[in-house]
Tab-separated table of C-alpha atoms in Angstrom:
chain	number	residue	atom	x	y	z
A	26	UNK	CA	-31.983	20.605	-25.148
A	27	UNK	CA	-31.840	17.360	-27.091
A	28	UNK	CA	-30.020	14.574	-25.264
A	29	UNK	CA	-26.616	13.797	-26.805
A	30	UNK	CA	-27.704	10.153	-26.878
A	31	UNK	CA	-29.969	11.087	-29.822
A	32	UNK	CA	-27.056	12.332	-31.924
A	33	UNK	CA	-27.281	11.002	-35.483
A	34	UNK	CA	-23.696	9.737	-35.564
A	35	UNK	CA	-24.320	7.618	-32.473
A	36	UNK	CA	-27.467	6.135	-33.997
A	37	UNK	CA	-25.556	4.766	-36.990
A	38	UNK	CA	-22.398	3.678	-35.175
A	39	UNK	CA	-21.709	-0.033	-35.104
A	40	UNK	CA	-18.913	0.232	-32.519
A	41	UNK	CA	-20.464	-0.643	-29.150
A	42	UNK	CA	-17.832	1.389	-27.295
A	43	UNK	CA	-18.702	4.464	-29.346
A	44	UNK	CA	-22.423	3.968	-28.737
A	45	UNK	CA	-21.801	3.957	-24.973
A	46	UNK	CA	-19.215	6.744	-25.290
A	47	UNK	CA	-16.443	4.792	-23.542
A	48	UNK	CA	-12.996	3.586	-24.577
A	49	UNK	CA	-11.801	0.018	-24.899
A	50	UNK	CA	-9.583	0.678	-21.892
A	51	UNK	CA	-12.562	1.631	-19.684
A	52	UNK	CA	-13.136	-0.532	-16.639
A	53	UNK	CA	-16.203	-2.728	-16.305
A	54	UNK	CA	-17.575	-0.307	-13.698
A	55	UNK	CA	-17.112	2.667	-16.050
A	56	UNK	CA	-18.842	0.816	-18.875
A	57	UNK	CA	-21.734	-0.162	-16.620
A	58	UNK	CA	-22.106	3.446	-15.417
A	59	UNK	CA	-22.078	4.695	-19.024
A	60	UNK	CA	-24.722	2.112	-19.918
A	61	UNK	CA	-26.959	3.235	-17.039
A	62	UNK	CA	-26.567	6.909	-18.002
A	63	UNK	CA	-27.266	6.161	-21.666
A	64	UNK	CA	-30.400	4.143	-20.958
A	65	UNK	CA	-31.697	6.751	-18.510
A	66	UNK	CA	-31.144	9.520	-21.066
A	67	UNK	CA	-33.470	7.883	-23.604
A	68	UNK	CA	-36.066	6.450	-21.243
A	69	UNK	CA	-39.554	7.497	-22.441
A	70	UNK	CA	-40.475	8.738	-18.954
A	71	UNK	CA	-37.670	11.315	-19.188
A	72	UNK	CA	-38.655	12.746	-22.577
A	73	UNK	CA	-41.163	15.279	-21.203
A	74	UNK	CA	-38.559	16.600	-18.749
A	75	UNK	CA	-36.241	17.152	-21.727
A	76	UNK	CA	-38.996	19.088	-23.469
A	77	UNK	CA	-39.359	16.459	-26.195
A	78	UNK	CA	-42.739	15.605	-27.692
A	79	UNK	CA	-44.228	12.117	-27.639
A	80	UNK	CA	-43.175	11.768	-31.277
A	81	UNK	CA	-39.658	11.028	-30.003
A	82	UNK	CA	-40.779	7.836	-28.230
A	83	UNK	CA	-40.115	5.541	-31.249
A	84	UNK	CA	-36.671	7.103	-31.685
A	85	UNK	CA	-35.988	6.685	-27.967
A	86	UNK	CA	-37.078	3.055	-28.166
A	87	UNK	CA	-34.713	2.358	-31.077
A	88	UNK	CA	-31.893	4.149	-29.292
A	89	UNK	CA	-32.500	2.143	-26.098
A	90	UNK	CA	-32.354	-1.063	-28.147
A	91	UNK	CA	-29.035	0.016	-29.702
A	92	UNK	CA	-27.655	0.814	-26.237
A	93	UNK	CA	-28.721	-2.585	-24.888
A	94	UNK	CA	-27.200	-4.398	-27.864
A	95	UNK	CA	-23.939	-2.463	-27.494
A	96	UNK	CA	-23.720	-3.251	-23.781
A	97	UNK	CA	-24.415	-6.939	-24.465
A	98	UNK	CA	-21.685	-7.051	-27.134
A	99	UNK	CA	-19.142	-5.512	-24.777
A	100	UNK	CA	-20.063	-7.881	-21.934
A	101	UNK	CA	-19.825	-10.938	-24.206
A	102	UNK	CA	-16.530	-9.725	-25.662
A	103	UNK	CA	-15.027	-9.166	-22.204
A	104	UNK	CA	-16.400	-12.380	-20.711
A	105	UNK	CA	-15.132	-14.334	-23.713
A	106	UNK	CA	-11.690	-12.798	-23.326
A	107	UNK	CA	-11.666	-13.750	-19.655
A	108	UNK	CA	-12.697	-17.311	-20.446
A	109	UNK	CA	-9.757	-17.692	-22.840
A	110	UNK	CA	-7.164	-16.551	-20.281
A	111	UNK	CA	-5.484	-19.368	-18.364
A	112	UNK	CA	-6.492	-19.547	-14.749
A	113	UNK	CA	-3.907	-18.841	-12.122
A	114	UNK	CA	-5.529	-21.117	-9.544
């Protein structure tokens, strides 16, 4: 069965939370876990176990890049928000 991470709507989404299939209210740990699952699901070494031919490797590579970009955007957004909050110390 084709991994849900290859779904066409996820490939074209620009919302990083949608790409990782998490909500904006998700904790950092939940987002990190979703990132790890997403990357593992499109890793080229896993394609044969999914029954996918080698022709899917370029698609998997593009999908992995989109996942990495989405995760980076979320991390920067959250770290930037934390930097703007006044410190309590």
